[in-house]
Coordinates of C-alpha atoms in Angstrom, one line a residue:
M584 CA 132.9 110.2 117.5
H585 CA 131.6 106.8 118.6
P586 CA 132.4 105.6 122.1
A587 CA 135.3 103.2 122.1
S588 CA 133.5 101.0 124.6
F589 CA 130.9 100.1 122.0
L590 CA 132.8 100.2 118.7
A591 CA 136.0 98.9 117.2
F592 CA 137.9 100.2 114.2
T593 CA 138.7 97.6 111.7
P594 CA 141.3 98.3 108.9
L595 CA 140.3 97.8 105.3
V596 CA 140.6 94.1 104.3
A597 CA 140.5 92.3 101.0
L598 CA 137.0 91.1 100.0
P599 CA 136.3 87.6 98.5
W600 CA 135.3 88.9 95.1
S601 CA 138.0 88.5 92.4
Q602 CA 136.3 90.4 89.6
P603 CA 135.0 94.0 89.5
V604 CA 131.3 94.4 88.8
T605 CA 130.5 95.7 85.3
A606 CA 127.1 96.7 84.0
T607 CA 125.4 97.4 80.7
F608 CA 124.1 100.8 81.5
E609 CA 120.7 102.0 80.1
P610 CA 121.1 104.8 77.5
R611 CA 118.8 107.0 79.7
A612 CA 121.3 106.7 82.5
K613 CA 124.5 107.3 80.6
A614 CA 124.3 110.2 78.2
A615 CA 126.0 113.4 79.2
I616 CA 127.2 112.0 82.5
P617 CA 130.9 111.3 83.1
Q618 CA 131.7 107.6 82.8
Y619 CA 133.4 107.6 86.2
V620 CA 130.1 108.4 87.9
F621 CA 129.0 104.9 86.8
D622 CA 132.3 103.2 87.2
Y623 CA 132.2 104.0 90.9
A624 CA 128.5 103.9 91.4
P625 CA 127.4 102.2 94.7
L626 CA 125.8 98.8 94.7
V627 CA 123.1 98.2 97.3
W628 CA 122.6 95.3 99.7
L629 CA 119.0 94.7 100.7
H630 CA 118.3 92.7 103.9
S631 CA 117.9 89.0 103.4
Q632 CA 114.4 89.2 105.0
E633 CA 113.4 92.4 103.3
T634 CA 109.8 92.6 102.1
Y635 CA 109.7 96.3 101.1
Y636 CA 111.8 96.7 98.0
P637 CA 112.8 99.7 95.8
S638 CA 109.8 101.1 93.8
D639 CA 109.1 102.5 90.4
L640 CA 108.6 106.3 90.5
Q641 CA 105.7 106.4 88.1
Q642 CA 104.0 103.6 90.0
Q643 CA 103.9 105.9 93.0
L644 CA 102.1 108.5 91.0
D645 CA 99.6 106.0 89.7
H646 CA 98.6 105.0 93.2
T647 CA 98.3 108.4 94.7
T648 CA 96.2 111.6 94.5
A649 CA 97.3 115.2 95.3
N650 CA 96.0 116.2 98.7
V651 CA 96.2 119.5 100.6
N652 CA 95.1 119.5 104.3
W653 CA 93.9 115.9 103.9
T654 CA 91.6 116.9 101.0
A655 CA 92.0 115.9 97.4
V656 CA 92.6 118.8 95.0
E657 CA 91.8 118.9 91.3
T658 CA 94.9 118.5 89.2
T659 CA 95.4 120.4 86.0
S660 CA 96.9 117.4 84.2
S661 CA 95.6 113.9 84.0
P662 CA 97.2 111.5 84.4
V663 CA 99.9 112.9 86.6
T664 CA 103.3 111.7 85.3
L665 CA 107.0 112.3 85.9
S666 CA 106.8 114.8 83.0
N667 CA 104.2 117.1 84.6
L668 CA 104.4 116.5 88.4
D669 CA 105.8 120.0 89.0
Q670 CA 102.4 121.4 87.9
L671 CA 101.0 120.3 91.3
N672 CA 103.1 123.1 92.9
S673 CA 100.4 125.6 91.9
L674 CA 97.9 123.7 94.1
G675 CA 99.7 124.2 97.4
N676 CA 103.4 124.1 96.8
T677 CA 105.1 122.3 99.8
S678 CA 101.7 121.5 101.3
V679 CA 100.8 119.1 98.5
Y680 CA 101.0 115.4 99.5
L681 CA 100.9 112.5 97.1
T682 CA 98.3 110.6 99.1
S683 CA 97.8 106.9 98.6
H684 CA 94.4 105.8 97.3
E685 CA 94.0 103.1 100.0
G686 CA 95.4 105.1 102.9
I687 CA 98.5 104.5 104.9
D688 CA 96.7 102.3 107.4
A689 CA 95.0 100.1 104.7
N690 CA 94.2 96.6 105.7
P691 CA 95.1 94.4 103.8
E692 CA 98.2 96.3 102.8
P693 CA 98.3 97.2 99.1
A694 CA 100.7 95.1 97.1
W695 CA 102.4 98.2 95.6
F696 CA 103.8 99.1 99.0
R697 CA 106.2 96.2 98.6
G698 CA 108.0 97.6 95.5
I699 CA 110.0 95.4 93.1
K700 CA 112.5 92.8 94.2
P701 CA 115.7 93.0 92.1
D702 CA 116.3 90.1 89.8
H703 CA 119.5 88.0 89.6
E704 CA 121.2 90.9 87.6
G705 CA 120.3 93.4 90.3
R706 CA 117.7 95.0 88.0
L707 CA 114.1 96.2 88.9
G708 CA 112.6 94.7 85.7
T709 CA 111.5 97.7 83.7
G710 CA 110.9 99.9 86.8
T711 CA 112.9 102.9 87.7
G712 CA 113.6 103.4 91.4
S713 CA 116.7 105.5 91.3
A714 CA 118.2 108.7 90.0
I715 CA 121.7 109.9 89.5
I716 CA 122.4 113.7 89.9
T717 CA 125.8 115.3 89.3
V718 CA 126.9 118.7 90.5
D719 CA 130.0 120.2 88.9
H720 CA 131.6 122.7 91.4
G721 CA 134.5 123.5 89.0
S722 CA 138.2 122.9 89.3
G723 CA 137.7 119.2 88.8
K724 CA 135.4 118.8 91.8
V725 CA 132.2 116.9 91.0
D726 CA 129.5 115.5 93.4
A727 CA 127.5 112.5 92.2
F728 CA 124.3 111.8 94.1
Y729 CA 122.7 108.4 94.0
F730 CA 119.1 108.5 95.1
Y731 CA 117.0 105.4 95.9
F732 CA 113.2 105.4 96.2
Y733 CA 110.9 103.1 98.1
A734 CA 107.1 103.2 98.1
Y735 CA 106.8 102.5 101.8
N736 CA 108.9 102.6 104.9
K737 CA 108.0 100.3 107.8
G738 CA 109.0 101.8 111.1
N739 CA 110.6 100.3 114.1
T740 CA 108.8 98.5 116.9
V741 CA 109.7 99.5 120.4
L742 CA 108.1 97.8 123.5
G743 CA 105.3 96.5 121.2
L744 CA 104.6 99.9 119.7
E745 CA 105.4 100.7 116.1
F746 CA 106.8 104.1 115.1
G747 CA 107.6 105.9 111.9
D748 CA 105.6 104.2 109.1
H749 CA 105.2 106.4 106.1
I750 CA 104.4 106.3 102.4
G751 CA 107.4 107.0 100.2
D752 CA 111.0 107.3 101.1
W753 CA 114.1 108.8 99.5
E754 CA 117.6 107.7 100.6
H755 CA 120.9 108.5 99.0
N756 CA 124.7 108.2 98.8
M757 CA 126.9 111.0 97.5
I758 CA 130.4 110.5 96.1
R759 CA 132.7 113.5 95.8
F760 CA 135.2 113.2 92.9
S761 CA 138.3 115.2 92.2
N762 CA 139.4 115.0 88.6
G763 CA 137.5 111.8 88.2
A764 CA 138.9 110.1 91.2
P765 CA 136.5 109.3 94.2
Q766 CA 137.5 111.0 97.4
A767 CA 134.7 110.5 99.9
L768 CA 131.2 109.2 100.4
W769 CA 128.1 110.4 102.3
F770 CA 125.7 107.8 103.6
S771 CA 122.3 109.2 104.5
Q772 CA 120.9 107.6 107.7
H773 CA 117.4 108.7 108.9
A774 CA 117.7 112.3 110.1
S775 CA 121.4 112.4 109.8
G776 CA 124.2 110.3 108.2
Q777 CA 128.0 109.7 108.1
A778 CA 130.9 110.4 105.7
F779 CA 133.8 108.2 104.9
T780 CA 136.9 108.4 102.7
Y781 CA 136.5 106.2 99.6
D782 CA 139.5 104.1 100.6
A783 CA 137.7 103.2 103.9
V784 CA 134.5 101.8 102.6
E785 CA 133.8 98.2 101.6
K786 CA 133.7 97.7 97.8
K787 CA 133.0 95.2 95.0
G788 CA 135.7 96.0 92.5
K789 CA 135.6 99.9 92.4
R790 CA 132.0 100.1 93.5
P791 CA 131.1 100.9 97.2
L792 CA 128.6 98.5 98.9
P793 CA 126.3 100.5 101.1
T794 CA 123.2 98.9 102.7
A795 CA 120.5 101.3 101.7
R796 CA 117.7 99.2 103.2
P797 CA 119.2 97.9 106.4
A798 CA 116.1 96.5 108.1
H799 CA 113.2 94.5 106.7
S800 CA 110.9 95.5 109.5
G801 CA 112.0 99.0 110.4
G802 CA 114.0 102.0 109.4
L803 CA 115.8 103.3 106.4
G804 CA 119.1 104.7 105.6
S805 CA 122.2 104.0 103.6
D806 CA 124.8 102.3 105.7
Q807 CA 128.1 100.5 105.1
R808 CA 128.0 97.7 107.6
N809 CA 126.8 94.1 107.9
S810 CA 125.5 94.2 111.4
S811 CA 123.1 96.2 113.7
H812 CA 123.0 99.7 115.0
D813 CA 120.8 102.0 117.1
H814 CA 119.8 105.3 115.7
T815 CA 118.0 106.9 118.7
I816 CA 120.7 109.6 118.7
P817 CA 121.2 111.0 115.1
G818 CA 124.7 110.5 114.0
F819 CA 125.6 108.0 116.6
N820 CA 125.5 104.3 115.6
L821 CA 125.5 102.3 118.8
P822 CA 125.3 98.4 118.8
A823 CA 122.1 98.4 121.0
G824 CA 119.2 100.7 122.0
P825 CA 115.5 101.2 121.5
L826 CA 115.6 102.0 117.7
V827 CA 117.9 99.3 116.1
D828 CA 118.4 98.7 112.4
Y829 CA 119.7 95.3 111.2
S830 CA 121.7 94.9 108.0
D831 CA 123.1 91.9 106.1
R832 CA 123.9 90.8 102.6
G833 CA 120.7 89.6 101.2
T834 CA 119.7 90.8 97.7
L835 CA 122.1 92.9 95.6
W836 CA 120.5 95.8 93.8
D837 CA 122.3 97.7 91.0
P838 CA 120.5 101.1 90.9
T839 CA 122.4 102.2 87.8
L840 CA 120.7 99.6 85.5
N841 CA 117.4 101.5 85.5
A842 CA 118.4 104.9 86.7
Y843 CA 117.4 108.3 85.4
S844 CA 120.3 110.7 85.2
Y845 CA 120.7 114.5 85.5
S846 CA 123.1 117.4 86.1
Y847 CA 122.2 120.2 88.5
D848 CA 123.3 123.8 88.3
P849 CA 123.3 125.4 91.8
A850 CA 123.6 128.9 90.4
T851 CA 120.3 128.6 88.6
A852 CA 118.8 125.8 90.7
T853 CA 117.9 123.9 87.5
F854 CA 118.2 120.3 86.4
E855 CA 119.2 119.1 83.0
A856 CA 118.4 115.6 81.8
G857 CA 121.3 113.3 81.1
S858 CA 119.4 111.8 78.2
D859 CA 116.1 112.1 76.3
E860 CA 114.7 109.3 78.3
S861 CA 115.1 111.1 81.7
P862 CA 112.0 113.3 82.6
V863 CA 112.9 116.4 84.5
A864 CA 109.6 117.9 85.8
W865 CA 109.3 115.6 88.8
L866 CA 112.5 116.9 90.2
N867 CA 110.9 120.3 90.5
F868 CA 108.0 119.1 92.5
N869 CA 107.9 120.9 95.9
G870 CA 105.5 118.6 97.7
K871 CA 105.8 115.3 99.6
W872 CA 106.0 111.8 98.1
G873 CA 103.5 110.3 100.5
D874 CA 100.6 110.8 102.8
D875 CA 100.5 113.6 105.4
Q876 CA 100.5 112.5 109.0
P877 CA 96.9 111.6 109.9
P878 CA 95.1 114.2 111.9
H879 CA 95.1 113.6 115.7
E880 CA 97.6 110.8 115.2
P881 CA 98.6 109.8 118.8
S882 CA 102.3 110.1 119.7
I883 CA 104.6 109.1 122.5
F884 CA 107.5 111.3 123.3
G885 CA 107.0 113.0 119.9
Q886 CA 107.0 109.7 118.0
A887 CA 103.9 108.5 116.1
K888 CA 103.1 105.3 114.3
Y889 CA 102.2 107.1 111.0
V890 CA 104.3 110.1 109.9
A891 CA 104.3 112.3 106.9
G892 CA 106.0 111.3 103.6
P893 CA 109.3 112.9 102.5
N894 CA 110.1 115.6 99.9
G895 CA 112.3 114.8 97.0
P896 CA 116.0 115.0 95.9
K897 CA 116.0 118.8 95.3
F898 CA 115.7 119.2 99.1
K899 CA 118.8 117.1 100.0
K900 CA 121.3 120.0 99.8
L901 CA 122.6 119.3 96.4
D902 CA 124.8 122.4 96.5
R903 CA 126.6 121.5 99.7
G904 CA 130.1 122.7 100.2
E905 CA 131.3 119.8 102.3
V906 CA 130.7 116.1 101.8
C907 CA 128.1 116.3 104.6
P908 CA 124.9 118.3 104.2
S909 CA 125.6 120.2 107.4
S910 CA 128.5 121.2 109.7
P911 CA 130.6 120.1 111.4
C912 CA 131.6 117.5 108.7
V913 CA 133.8 114.6 109.9
V914 CA 135.0 112.3 107.1
L915 CA 136.1 109.1 108.8
P916 CA 139.2 107.4 107.4
F917 CA 138.3 104.0 108.8
R918 CA 135.4 101.6 108.8
I919 CA 133.3 101.1 111.9
W920 CA 132.0 97.7 113.0
D921 CA 130.0 96.6 116.0
N922 CA 132.1 94.4 118.3
S923 CA 129.3 91.8 118.8
T924 CA 128.7 91.2 115.1
S925 CA 131.8 91.9 113.1
S926 CA 133.8 89.0 111.7

């Protein structure tokens, strides 16, 4: 629970939008997936000063090489694509890192680190930087995961020192449905996250409005506020502290317009494509989507400037029993705003 001295609870209020958002979904994102998964899919606010945008998944593969122990390994398939990425597991399993050709500390910084800015429709051109994965638990209970990918994460700066830069980043929201009706949402935030009832979150029409890229110069996560918060202590969003994210309503991204879609069966740990246009192999890749932390990288209090890239969606506890990936799971029935910035 957040300290009352820092946070105020604000009841749900009407938003200034008069019309719900509708979208023309790509065939690759619609087939075999329940329509309500798209009707209630989150829209994503990107910070008004953001410079690191969502990224195309194949582009990440085009600009990286498989490394194990900071050494390039010979791949069995060339080029590496989303349809054969899982073959890299044989080279080192979870020890394989998709390592950037230029290096994480390249100067000047490669243009592909910056991703693709959504256009006026909220689309990433022809790029695909998102994936929708559904998990049917039976008895009408369905979880829909909305994953967002970024080529690069710029860390926070504290006392003039930068921490947490890494190649590749996966963030996500999850909506739990009961008989097609949304019940609750999970917002991933750094090493932790928060859960809210569907009624509690800000929406545009039916669609929740998380901020999945809250800070243009540091930190990732999917949040639901238009303000600032410190994430020094995982799970606690305080208005001030050494590791602060800032969020606002800058560019609106609609991840569904270019998403790949899948269903996941926890009993067999297998993915099935939602359409012929959604490649499956990349979901079975066990390695990391970025560089390993450089050898002998200096750190302060366990924090380093450059850290290892993340693993993919299959490692985000898709078979979770609760809305949260871990216990205890508290689903908040109200929105939380910082006193100093809420309006």
